[in-house]
mmCIF file of C-alpha atoms and ligand atoms in Angstrom:
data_model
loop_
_atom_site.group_PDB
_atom_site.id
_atom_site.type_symbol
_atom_site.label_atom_id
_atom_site.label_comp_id
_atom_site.label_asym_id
_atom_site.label_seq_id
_atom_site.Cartn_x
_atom_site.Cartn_y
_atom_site.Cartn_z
ATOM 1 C CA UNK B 1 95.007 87.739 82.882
ATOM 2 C CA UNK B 2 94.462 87.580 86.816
ATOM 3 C CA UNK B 3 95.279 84.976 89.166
ATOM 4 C CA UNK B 4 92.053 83.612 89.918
ATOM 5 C CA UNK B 5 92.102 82.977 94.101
ATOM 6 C CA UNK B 6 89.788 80.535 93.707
ATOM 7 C CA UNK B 7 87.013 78.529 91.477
ATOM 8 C CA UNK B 8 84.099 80.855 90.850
ATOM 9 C CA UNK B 9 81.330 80.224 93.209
ATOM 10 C CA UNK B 10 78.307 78.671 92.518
ATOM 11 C CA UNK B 11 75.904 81.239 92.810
ATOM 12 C CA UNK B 12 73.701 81.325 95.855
ATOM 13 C CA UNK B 13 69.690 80.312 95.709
ATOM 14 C CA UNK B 14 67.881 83.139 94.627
ATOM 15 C CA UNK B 15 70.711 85.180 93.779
ATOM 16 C CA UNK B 16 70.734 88.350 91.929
ATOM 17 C CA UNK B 17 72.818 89.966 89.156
ATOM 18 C CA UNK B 18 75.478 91.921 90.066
ATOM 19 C CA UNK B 19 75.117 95.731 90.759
ATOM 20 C CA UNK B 20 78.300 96.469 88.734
ATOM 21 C CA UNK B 21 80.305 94.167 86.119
ATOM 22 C CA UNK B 22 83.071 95.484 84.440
ATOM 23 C CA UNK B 23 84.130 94.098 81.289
ATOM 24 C CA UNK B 24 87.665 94.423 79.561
ATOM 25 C CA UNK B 25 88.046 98.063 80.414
ATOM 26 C CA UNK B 26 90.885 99.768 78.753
ATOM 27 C CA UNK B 27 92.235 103.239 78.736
ATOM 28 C CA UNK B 28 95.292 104.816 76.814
ATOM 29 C CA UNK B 29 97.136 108.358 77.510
ATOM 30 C CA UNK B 30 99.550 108.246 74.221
ATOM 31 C CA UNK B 31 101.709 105.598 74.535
ATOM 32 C CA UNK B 32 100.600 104.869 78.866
ATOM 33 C CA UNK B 33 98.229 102.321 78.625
ATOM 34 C CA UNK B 34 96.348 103.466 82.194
ATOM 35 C CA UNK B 35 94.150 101.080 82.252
ATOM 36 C CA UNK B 36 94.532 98.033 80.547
ATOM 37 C CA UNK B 37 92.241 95.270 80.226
ATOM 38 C CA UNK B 38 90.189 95.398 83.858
ATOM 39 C CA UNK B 39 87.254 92.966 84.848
ATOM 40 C CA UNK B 40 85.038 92.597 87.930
ATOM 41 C CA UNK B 41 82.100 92.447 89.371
ATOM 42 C CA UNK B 42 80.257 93.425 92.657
ATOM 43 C CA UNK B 43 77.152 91.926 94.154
ATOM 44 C CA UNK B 44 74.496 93.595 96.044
ATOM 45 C CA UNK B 45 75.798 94.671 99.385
ATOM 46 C CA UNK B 46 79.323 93.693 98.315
ATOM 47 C CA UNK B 47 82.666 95.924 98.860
ATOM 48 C CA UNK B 48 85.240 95.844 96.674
ATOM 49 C CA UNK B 49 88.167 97.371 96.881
ATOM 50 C CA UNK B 50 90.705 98.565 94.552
ATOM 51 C CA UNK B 51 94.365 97.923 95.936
ATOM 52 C CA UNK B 52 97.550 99.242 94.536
ATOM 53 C CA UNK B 53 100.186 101.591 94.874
ATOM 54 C CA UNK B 54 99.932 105.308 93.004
ATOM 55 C CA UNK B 55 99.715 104.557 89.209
ATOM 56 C CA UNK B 56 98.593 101.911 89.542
ATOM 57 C CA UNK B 57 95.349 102.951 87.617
ATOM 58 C CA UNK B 58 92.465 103.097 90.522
ATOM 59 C CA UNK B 59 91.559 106.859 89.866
ATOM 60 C CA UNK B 60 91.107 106.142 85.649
ATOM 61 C CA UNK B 61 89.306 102.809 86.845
ATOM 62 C CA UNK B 62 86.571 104.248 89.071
ATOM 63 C CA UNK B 63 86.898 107.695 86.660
ATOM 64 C CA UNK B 64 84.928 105.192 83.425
ATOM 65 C CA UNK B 65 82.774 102.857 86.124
ATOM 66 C CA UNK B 66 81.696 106.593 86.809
ATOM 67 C CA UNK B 67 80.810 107.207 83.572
ATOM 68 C CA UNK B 68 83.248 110.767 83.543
ATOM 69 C CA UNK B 69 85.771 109.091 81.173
ATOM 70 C CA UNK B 70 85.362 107.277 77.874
ATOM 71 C CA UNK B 71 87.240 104.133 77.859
ATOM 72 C CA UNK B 72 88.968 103.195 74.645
ATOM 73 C CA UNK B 73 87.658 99.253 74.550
ATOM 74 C CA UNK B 74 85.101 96.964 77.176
ATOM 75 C CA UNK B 75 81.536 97.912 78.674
ATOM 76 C CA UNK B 76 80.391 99.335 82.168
ATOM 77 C CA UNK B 77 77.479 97.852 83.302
ATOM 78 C CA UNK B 78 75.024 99.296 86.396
ATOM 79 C CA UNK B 79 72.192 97.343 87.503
ATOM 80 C CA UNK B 80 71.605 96.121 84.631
ATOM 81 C CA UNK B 81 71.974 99.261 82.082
ATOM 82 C CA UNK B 82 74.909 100.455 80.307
ATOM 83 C CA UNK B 83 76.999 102.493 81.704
ATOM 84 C CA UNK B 84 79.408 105.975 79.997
ATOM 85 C CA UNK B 85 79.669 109.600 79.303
ATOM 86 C CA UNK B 86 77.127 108.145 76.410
ATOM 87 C CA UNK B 87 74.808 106.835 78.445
ATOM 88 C CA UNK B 88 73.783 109.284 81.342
ATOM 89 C CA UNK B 89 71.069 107.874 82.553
ATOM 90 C CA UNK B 90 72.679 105.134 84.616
ATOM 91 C CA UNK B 91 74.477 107.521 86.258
ATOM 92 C CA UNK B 92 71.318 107.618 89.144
ATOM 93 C CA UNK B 93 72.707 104.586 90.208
ATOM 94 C CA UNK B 94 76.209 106.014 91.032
ATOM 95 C CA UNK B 95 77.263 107.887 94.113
ATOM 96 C CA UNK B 96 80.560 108.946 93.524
ATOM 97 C CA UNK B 97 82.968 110.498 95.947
ATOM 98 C CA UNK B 98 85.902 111.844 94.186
ATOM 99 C CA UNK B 99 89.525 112.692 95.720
ATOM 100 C CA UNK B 100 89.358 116.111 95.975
ATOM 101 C CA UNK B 101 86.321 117.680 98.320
ATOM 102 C CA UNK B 102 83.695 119.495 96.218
ATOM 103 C CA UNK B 103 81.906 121.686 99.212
ATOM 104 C CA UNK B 104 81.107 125.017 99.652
ATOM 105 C CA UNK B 105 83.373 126.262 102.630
ATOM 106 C CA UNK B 106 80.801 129.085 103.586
ATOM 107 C CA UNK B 107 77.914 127.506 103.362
ATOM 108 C CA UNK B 108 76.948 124.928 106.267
ATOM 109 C CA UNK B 109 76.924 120.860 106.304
ATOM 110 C CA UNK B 110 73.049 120.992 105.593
ATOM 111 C CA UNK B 111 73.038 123.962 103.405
ATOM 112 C CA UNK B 112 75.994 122.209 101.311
ATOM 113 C CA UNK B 113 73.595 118.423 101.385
ATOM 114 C CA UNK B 114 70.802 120.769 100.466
ATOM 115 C CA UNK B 115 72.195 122.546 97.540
ATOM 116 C CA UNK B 116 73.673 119.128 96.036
ATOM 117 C CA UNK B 117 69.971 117.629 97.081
ATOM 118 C CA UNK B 118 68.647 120.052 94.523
ATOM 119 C CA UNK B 119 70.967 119.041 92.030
ATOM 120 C CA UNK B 120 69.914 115.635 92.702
ATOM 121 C CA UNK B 121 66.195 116.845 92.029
ATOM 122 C CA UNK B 122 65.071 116.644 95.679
ATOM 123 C CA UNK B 123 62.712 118.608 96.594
ATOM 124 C CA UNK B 124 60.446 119.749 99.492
ATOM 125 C CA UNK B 125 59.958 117.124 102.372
ATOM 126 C CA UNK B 126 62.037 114.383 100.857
ATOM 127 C CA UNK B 127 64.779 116.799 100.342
ATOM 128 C CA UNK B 128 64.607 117.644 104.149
ATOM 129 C CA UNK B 129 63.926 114.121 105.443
ATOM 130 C CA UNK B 130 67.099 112.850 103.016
ATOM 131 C CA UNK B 131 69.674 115.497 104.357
ATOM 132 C CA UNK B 132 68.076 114.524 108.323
ATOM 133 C CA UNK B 133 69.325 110.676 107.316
ATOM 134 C CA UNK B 134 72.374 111.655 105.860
ATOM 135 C CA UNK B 135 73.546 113.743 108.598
ATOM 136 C CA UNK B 136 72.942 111.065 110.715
ATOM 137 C CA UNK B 137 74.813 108.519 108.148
ATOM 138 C CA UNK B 138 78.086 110.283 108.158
ATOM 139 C CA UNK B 139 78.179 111.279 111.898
ATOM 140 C CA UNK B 140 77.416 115.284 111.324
ATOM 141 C CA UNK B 141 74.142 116.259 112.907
ATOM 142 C CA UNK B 142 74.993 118.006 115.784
ATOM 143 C CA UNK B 143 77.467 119.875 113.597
ATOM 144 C CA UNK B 144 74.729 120.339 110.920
ATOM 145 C CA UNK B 145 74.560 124.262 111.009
ATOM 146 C CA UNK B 146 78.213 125.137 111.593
ATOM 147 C CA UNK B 147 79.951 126.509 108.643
ATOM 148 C CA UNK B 148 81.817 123.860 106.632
ATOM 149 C CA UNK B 149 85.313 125.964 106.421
ATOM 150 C CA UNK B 150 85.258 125.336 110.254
ATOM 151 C CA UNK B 151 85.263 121.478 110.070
ATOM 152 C CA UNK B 152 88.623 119.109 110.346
ATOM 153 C CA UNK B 153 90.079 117.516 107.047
ATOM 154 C CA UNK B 154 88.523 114.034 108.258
ATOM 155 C CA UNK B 155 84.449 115.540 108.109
ATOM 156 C CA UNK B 156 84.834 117.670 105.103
ATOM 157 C CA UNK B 157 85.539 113.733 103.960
ATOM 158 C CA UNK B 158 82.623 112.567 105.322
ATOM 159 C CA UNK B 159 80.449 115.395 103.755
ATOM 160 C CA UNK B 160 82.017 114.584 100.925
ATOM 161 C CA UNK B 161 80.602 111.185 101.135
ATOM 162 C CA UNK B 162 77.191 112.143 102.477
ATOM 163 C CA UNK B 163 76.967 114.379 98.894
ATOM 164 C CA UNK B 164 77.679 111.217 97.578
ATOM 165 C CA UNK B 165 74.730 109.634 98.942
ATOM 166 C CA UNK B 166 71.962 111.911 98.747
ATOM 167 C CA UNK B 167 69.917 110.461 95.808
ATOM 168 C CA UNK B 168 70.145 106.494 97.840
ATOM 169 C CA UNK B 169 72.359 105.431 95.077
ATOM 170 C CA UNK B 170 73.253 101.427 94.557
ATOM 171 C CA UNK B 171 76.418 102.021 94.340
ATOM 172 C CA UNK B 172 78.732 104.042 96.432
ATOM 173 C CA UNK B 173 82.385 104.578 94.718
ATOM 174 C CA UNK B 174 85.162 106.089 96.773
ATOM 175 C CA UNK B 175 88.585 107.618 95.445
ATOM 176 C CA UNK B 176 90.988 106.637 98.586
ATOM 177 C CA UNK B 177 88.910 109.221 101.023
ATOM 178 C CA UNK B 178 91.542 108.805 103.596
ATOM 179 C CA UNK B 179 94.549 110.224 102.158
ATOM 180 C CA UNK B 180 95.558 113.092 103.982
ATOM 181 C CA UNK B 181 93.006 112.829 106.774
ATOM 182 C CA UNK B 182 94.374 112.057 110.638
ATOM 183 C CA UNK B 183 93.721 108.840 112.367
ATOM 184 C CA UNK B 184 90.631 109.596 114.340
ATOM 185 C CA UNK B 185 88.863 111.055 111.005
ATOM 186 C CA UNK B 186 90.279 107.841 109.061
ATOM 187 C CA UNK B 187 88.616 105.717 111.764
ATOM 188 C CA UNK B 188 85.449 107.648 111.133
ATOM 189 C CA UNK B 189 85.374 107.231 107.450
ATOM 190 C CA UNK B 190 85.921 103.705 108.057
ATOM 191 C CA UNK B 191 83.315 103.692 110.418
ATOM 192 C CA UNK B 192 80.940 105.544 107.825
ATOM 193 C CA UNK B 193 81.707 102.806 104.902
ATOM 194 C CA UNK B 194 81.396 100.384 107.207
ATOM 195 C CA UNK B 195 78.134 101.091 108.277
ATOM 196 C CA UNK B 196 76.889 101.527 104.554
ATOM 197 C CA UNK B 197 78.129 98.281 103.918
ATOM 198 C CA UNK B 198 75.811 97.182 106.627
ATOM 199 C CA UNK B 199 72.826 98.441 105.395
ATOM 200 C CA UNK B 200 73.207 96.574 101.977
ATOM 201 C CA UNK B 201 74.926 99.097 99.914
ATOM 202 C CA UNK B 202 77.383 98.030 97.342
ATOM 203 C CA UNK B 203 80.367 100.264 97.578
ATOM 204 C CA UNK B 204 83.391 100.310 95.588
ATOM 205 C CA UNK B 205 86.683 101.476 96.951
ATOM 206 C CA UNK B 206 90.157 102.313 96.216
ATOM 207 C CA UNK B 207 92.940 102.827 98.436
ATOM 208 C CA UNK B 208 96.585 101.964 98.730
ATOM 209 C CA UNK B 209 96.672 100.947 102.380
ATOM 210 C CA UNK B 210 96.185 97.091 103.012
ATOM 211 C CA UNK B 211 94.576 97.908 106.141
ATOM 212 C CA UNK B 212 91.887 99.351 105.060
ATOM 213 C CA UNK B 213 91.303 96.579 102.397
ATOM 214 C CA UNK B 214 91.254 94.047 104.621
ATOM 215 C CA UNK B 215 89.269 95.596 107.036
ATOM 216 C CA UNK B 216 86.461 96.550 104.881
ATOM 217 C CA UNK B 217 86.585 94.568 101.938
ATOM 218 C CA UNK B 218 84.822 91.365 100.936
ATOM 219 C CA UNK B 219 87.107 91.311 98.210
ATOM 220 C CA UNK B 220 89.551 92.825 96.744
ATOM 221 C CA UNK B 221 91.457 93.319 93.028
ATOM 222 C CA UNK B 222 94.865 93.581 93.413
ATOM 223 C CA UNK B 223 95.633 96.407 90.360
ATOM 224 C CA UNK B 224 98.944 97.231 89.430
ATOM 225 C CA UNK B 225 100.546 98.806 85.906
ATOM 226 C CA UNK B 226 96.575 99.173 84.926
ATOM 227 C CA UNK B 227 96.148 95.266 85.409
ATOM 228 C CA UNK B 228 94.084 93.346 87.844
ATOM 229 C CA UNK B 229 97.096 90.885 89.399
ATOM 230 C CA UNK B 230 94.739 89.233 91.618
ATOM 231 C CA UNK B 231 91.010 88.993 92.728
ATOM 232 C CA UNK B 232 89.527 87.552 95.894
ATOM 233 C CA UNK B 233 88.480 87.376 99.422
ATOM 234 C CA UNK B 234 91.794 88.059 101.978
ATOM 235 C CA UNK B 235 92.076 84.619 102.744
ATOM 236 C CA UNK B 236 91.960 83.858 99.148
ATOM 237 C CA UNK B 237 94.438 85.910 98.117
ATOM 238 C CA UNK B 238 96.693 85.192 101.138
ATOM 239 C CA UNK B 239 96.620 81.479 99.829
ATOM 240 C CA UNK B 240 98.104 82.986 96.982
ATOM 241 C CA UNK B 241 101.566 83.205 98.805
ATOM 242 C CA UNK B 242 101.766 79.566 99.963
ATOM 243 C CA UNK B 243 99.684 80.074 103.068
ATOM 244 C CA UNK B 244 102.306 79.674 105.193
ATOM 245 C CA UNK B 245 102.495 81.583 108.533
ATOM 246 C CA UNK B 246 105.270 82.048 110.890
ATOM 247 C CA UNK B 247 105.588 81.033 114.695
ATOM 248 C CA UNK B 248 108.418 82.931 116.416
ATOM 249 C CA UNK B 249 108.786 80.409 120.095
ATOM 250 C CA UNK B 250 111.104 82.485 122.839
ATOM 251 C CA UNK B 251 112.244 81.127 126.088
ATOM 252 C CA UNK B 252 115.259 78.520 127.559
ATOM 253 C CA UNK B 253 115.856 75.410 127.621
ATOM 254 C CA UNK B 254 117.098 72.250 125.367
ATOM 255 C CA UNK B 255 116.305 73.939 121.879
ATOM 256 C CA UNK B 256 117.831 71.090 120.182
ATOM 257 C CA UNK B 257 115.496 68.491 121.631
ATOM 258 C CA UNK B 258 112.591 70.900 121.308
ATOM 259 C CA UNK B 259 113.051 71.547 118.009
ATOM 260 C CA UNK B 260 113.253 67.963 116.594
ATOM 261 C CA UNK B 261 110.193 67.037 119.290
ATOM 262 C CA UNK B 262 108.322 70.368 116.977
ATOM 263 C CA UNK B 263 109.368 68.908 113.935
ATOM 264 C CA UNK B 264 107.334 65.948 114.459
ATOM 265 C CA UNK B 265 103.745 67.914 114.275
ATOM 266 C CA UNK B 266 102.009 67.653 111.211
ATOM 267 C CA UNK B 267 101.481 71.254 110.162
ATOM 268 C CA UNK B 268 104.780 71.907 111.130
ATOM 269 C CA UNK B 269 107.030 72.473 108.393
ATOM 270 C CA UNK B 270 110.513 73.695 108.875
ATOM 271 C CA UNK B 271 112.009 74.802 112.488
ATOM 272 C CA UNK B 272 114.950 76.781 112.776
ATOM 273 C CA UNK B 273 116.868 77.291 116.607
ATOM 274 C CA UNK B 274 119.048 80.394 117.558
ATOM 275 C CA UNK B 275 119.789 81.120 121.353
ATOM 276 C CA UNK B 276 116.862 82.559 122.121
ATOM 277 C CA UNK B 277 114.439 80.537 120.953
ATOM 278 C CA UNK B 278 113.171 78.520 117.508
ATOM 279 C CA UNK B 279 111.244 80.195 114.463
ATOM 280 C CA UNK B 280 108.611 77.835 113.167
ATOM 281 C CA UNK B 281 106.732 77.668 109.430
ATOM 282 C CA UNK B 282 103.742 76.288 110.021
ATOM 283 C CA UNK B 283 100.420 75.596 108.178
ATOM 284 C CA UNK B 284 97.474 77.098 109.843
ATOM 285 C CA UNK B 285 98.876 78.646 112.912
ATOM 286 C CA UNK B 286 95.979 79.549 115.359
ATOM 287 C CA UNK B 287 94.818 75.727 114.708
ATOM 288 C CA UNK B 288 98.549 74.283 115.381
ATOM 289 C CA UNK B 289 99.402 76.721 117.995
ATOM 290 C CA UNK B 290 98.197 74.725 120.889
ATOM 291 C CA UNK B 291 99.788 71.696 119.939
ATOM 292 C CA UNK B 292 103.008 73.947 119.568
ATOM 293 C CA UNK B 293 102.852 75.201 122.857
ATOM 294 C CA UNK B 294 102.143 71.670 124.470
ATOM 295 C CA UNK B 295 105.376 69.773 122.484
ATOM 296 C CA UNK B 296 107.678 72.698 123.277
ATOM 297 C CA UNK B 297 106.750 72.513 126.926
ATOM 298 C CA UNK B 298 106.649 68.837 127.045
ATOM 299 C CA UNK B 299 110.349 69.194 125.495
ATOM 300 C CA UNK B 300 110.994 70.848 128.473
ATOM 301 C CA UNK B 301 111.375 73.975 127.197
ATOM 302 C CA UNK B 302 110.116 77.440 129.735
ATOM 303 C CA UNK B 303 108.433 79.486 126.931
ATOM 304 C CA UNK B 304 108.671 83.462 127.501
ATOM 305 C CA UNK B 305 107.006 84.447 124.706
ATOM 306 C CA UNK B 306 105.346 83.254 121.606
ATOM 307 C CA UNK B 307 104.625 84.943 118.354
ATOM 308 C CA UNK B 308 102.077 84.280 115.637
ATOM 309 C CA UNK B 309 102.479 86.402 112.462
ATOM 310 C CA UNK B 310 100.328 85.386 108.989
ATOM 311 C CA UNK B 311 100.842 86.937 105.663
ATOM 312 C CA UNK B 312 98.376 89.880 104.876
ATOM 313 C CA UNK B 313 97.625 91.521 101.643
ATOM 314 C CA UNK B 314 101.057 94.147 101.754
ATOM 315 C CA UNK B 315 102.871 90.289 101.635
ATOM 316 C CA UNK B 316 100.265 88.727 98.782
ATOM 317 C CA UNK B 317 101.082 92.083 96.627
ATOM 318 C CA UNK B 318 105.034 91.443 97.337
ATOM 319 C CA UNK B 319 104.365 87.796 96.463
ATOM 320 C CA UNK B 320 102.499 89.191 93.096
ATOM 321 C CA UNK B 321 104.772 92.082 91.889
ATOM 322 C CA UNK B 322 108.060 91.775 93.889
ATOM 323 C CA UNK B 323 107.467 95.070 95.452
ATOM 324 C CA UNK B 324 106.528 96.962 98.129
ATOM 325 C CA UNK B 325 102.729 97.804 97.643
ATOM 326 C CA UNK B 326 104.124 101.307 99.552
ATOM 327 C CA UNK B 327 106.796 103.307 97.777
HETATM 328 N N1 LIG P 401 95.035 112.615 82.149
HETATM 329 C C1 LIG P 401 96.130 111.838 82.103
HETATM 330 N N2 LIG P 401 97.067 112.017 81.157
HETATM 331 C C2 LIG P 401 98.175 111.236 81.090
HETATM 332 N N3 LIG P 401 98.437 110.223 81.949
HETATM 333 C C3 LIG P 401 97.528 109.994 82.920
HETATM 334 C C4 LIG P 401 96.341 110.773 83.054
HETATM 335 N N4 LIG P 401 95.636 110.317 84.116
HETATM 336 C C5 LIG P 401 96.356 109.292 84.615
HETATM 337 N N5 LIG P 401 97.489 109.100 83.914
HETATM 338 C C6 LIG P 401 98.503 108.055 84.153
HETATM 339 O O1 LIG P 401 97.828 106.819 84.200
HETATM 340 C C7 LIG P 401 98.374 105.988 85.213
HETATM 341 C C8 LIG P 401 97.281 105.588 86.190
HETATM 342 O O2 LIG P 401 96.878 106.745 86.917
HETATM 343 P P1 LIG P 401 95.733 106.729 88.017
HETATM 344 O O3 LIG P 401 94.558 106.021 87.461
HETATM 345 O O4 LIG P 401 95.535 108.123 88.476
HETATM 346 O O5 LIG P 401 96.395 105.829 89.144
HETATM 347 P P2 LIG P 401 96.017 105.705 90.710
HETATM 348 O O6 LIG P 401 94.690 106.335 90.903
HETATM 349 O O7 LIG P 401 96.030 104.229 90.961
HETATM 350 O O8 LIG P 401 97.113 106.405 91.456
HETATM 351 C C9 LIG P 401 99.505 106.770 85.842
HETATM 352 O O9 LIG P 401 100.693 106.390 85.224
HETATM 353 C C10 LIG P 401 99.144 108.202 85.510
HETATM 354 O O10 LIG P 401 100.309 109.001 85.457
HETATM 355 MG MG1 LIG P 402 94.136 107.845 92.241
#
């Protein structure tokens, strides 16, 4: 069963039912349970990201929300209809970008939107003016009529996404799209789901980097050995760990006297002094810091330096699993 982060929420005036909800999902290769009893939902406009390390069970996850895999027990649910390789239909729904890139290298970015546009039953004008948008979506039009096998790792990605798109799905699911890619095209998919996100698509999306959880997610599952550890908002999760944060205080003078003068703040908890300075725990950093800074100098202390760090969600999945989210 997960760690719940925090009491659900009461559920906002007017609020609608979720675009996904995932019940009990399990799948079993022989005696591998993948997958093994996952839950969540997503709202509209929500991401939600799917953290963990390889094997952890993201691809299988996404592979029955998608409808390509049966699962052995629990229901998909999109917008409202079920969801399987049973029941097609809600497939409409579903954008799905997959790991591997499914373009035609020869053809060009639009001739590649417009060939998956006709799978998509587009047709005519709304065929063009969809391709136009999407172009424009994933960052491509001026390279709209180049040939695709000419194109970096990082926008074959993002055509890959824009495929994903075509038919204005509710739903956008992504299989870690940055894996392999260099930085500049990772900050462009970012960019892209970002600005999805912002025009009230729901979008789910697995990765193993914390970064990119954090820096796109409204919440994330925490999935490891096919099990959902963990569910939440960052801050949620990171309460998950205790909540403390760590103050790192450089610079001369009595350390003794400053210390004990530290120890006297209230979110203050423990303070440690070596010769070049003291390392704090405190509750709530950026609130205490001030007062920090103002006792340590009043102490008489010349600061050189001071260090904030807080735990992210790389120290929440240590704090979960006692491992490294990275192997
Ligand atoms: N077709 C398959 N046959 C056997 N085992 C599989 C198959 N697909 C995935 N697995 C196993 O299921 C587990 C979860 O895999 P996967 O969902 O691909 O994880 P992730 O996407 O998080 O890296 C892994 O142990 C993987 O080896
Ligand atoms: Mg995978």
């Amino acid at each position: 069963m997960a760690e719940t982060a925090s009491a659900p929420a009461r559920a906002p005036e007017g609020a609608t039912e979720p675009v996904l909800r995932v019940e009990g999902l399990v799948r079993r290769y022989g005696d591998l349970t993948a997958v093994g009893d996952v839950s969540f939902t997503i709202a509209p406009g929500e991401t939600y990201g799917l953290l963990g390390p390889n094997g952890a069970g993201k691809t299988t996850t996404i592979s029955m929300v998608a409808g390509l895999l049966p699962a052995d027990a629990g229901t998909v649910t999109l917008a409202g209809e079920p969801m399987g390789p049973r029941h097609p239909a809600a497939r409409r729904h579903l954008g799905l970008v997959p790991q591997e890139l499914a373009i035609y290298p020869d053809l060009t970015a639009r001739e590649n939107l417009r060939y998956f546009g006709r799978l998509q039953r587009l047709r005519g004008d709304q065929l063009r003016r969809r391709v136009d948008e999407v172009l424009e979506l994933i960052g491509l039009a001026d390279r709209a009529n180049d040939a695709t096998k000419e194109f970096s790792g990082g926008m074959k990605r993002r055509l890959n996404i824009g495929i994903g798109l075509l038919h204005q799905p509710l739903l956008l699911v992504l299989d870690e799209p940055t894996v392999g890619v260099d930085p500049q095209s990772r900050h462009a998919i970012l960019e892209s789901v970002a600005a999805l996100s912002g025009e009230g698509m729901s979008v789910l999306y697995t990765t193993h980097y914390m970064e990119e959880a954090e820096r796109l997610c409204d919440r994330v599952g925490i999935i490891d050995g096919g099990t959902l550890q963990a569910e939440g908002t960052r801050d949620e999760l990171v309460r998950l760990t205790g909540g403390v944060d760590h103050v790192r205080v450089s610079g001369e003078g009595d350390l003794t006297t400053t210390a004990a003068a530290l120890r006297e703040l209230p979110a203050v908890q423990q303070v440690d002094a070596d010769r070049q300075g003291l390392s704090l725990t405190v509750r709530d950093a950026p609130t205490a810091i001030a007062a920090i800074v103002t006792t340590a100098t009043g102490a008489g202390m010349t600061l050189r330096d001071v260090e904030v760090s807080r735990p992210d969600l790389e120290s929440v999945f240590l704090h979960l699993t006692g491992r490294a989210l990275r192997d």
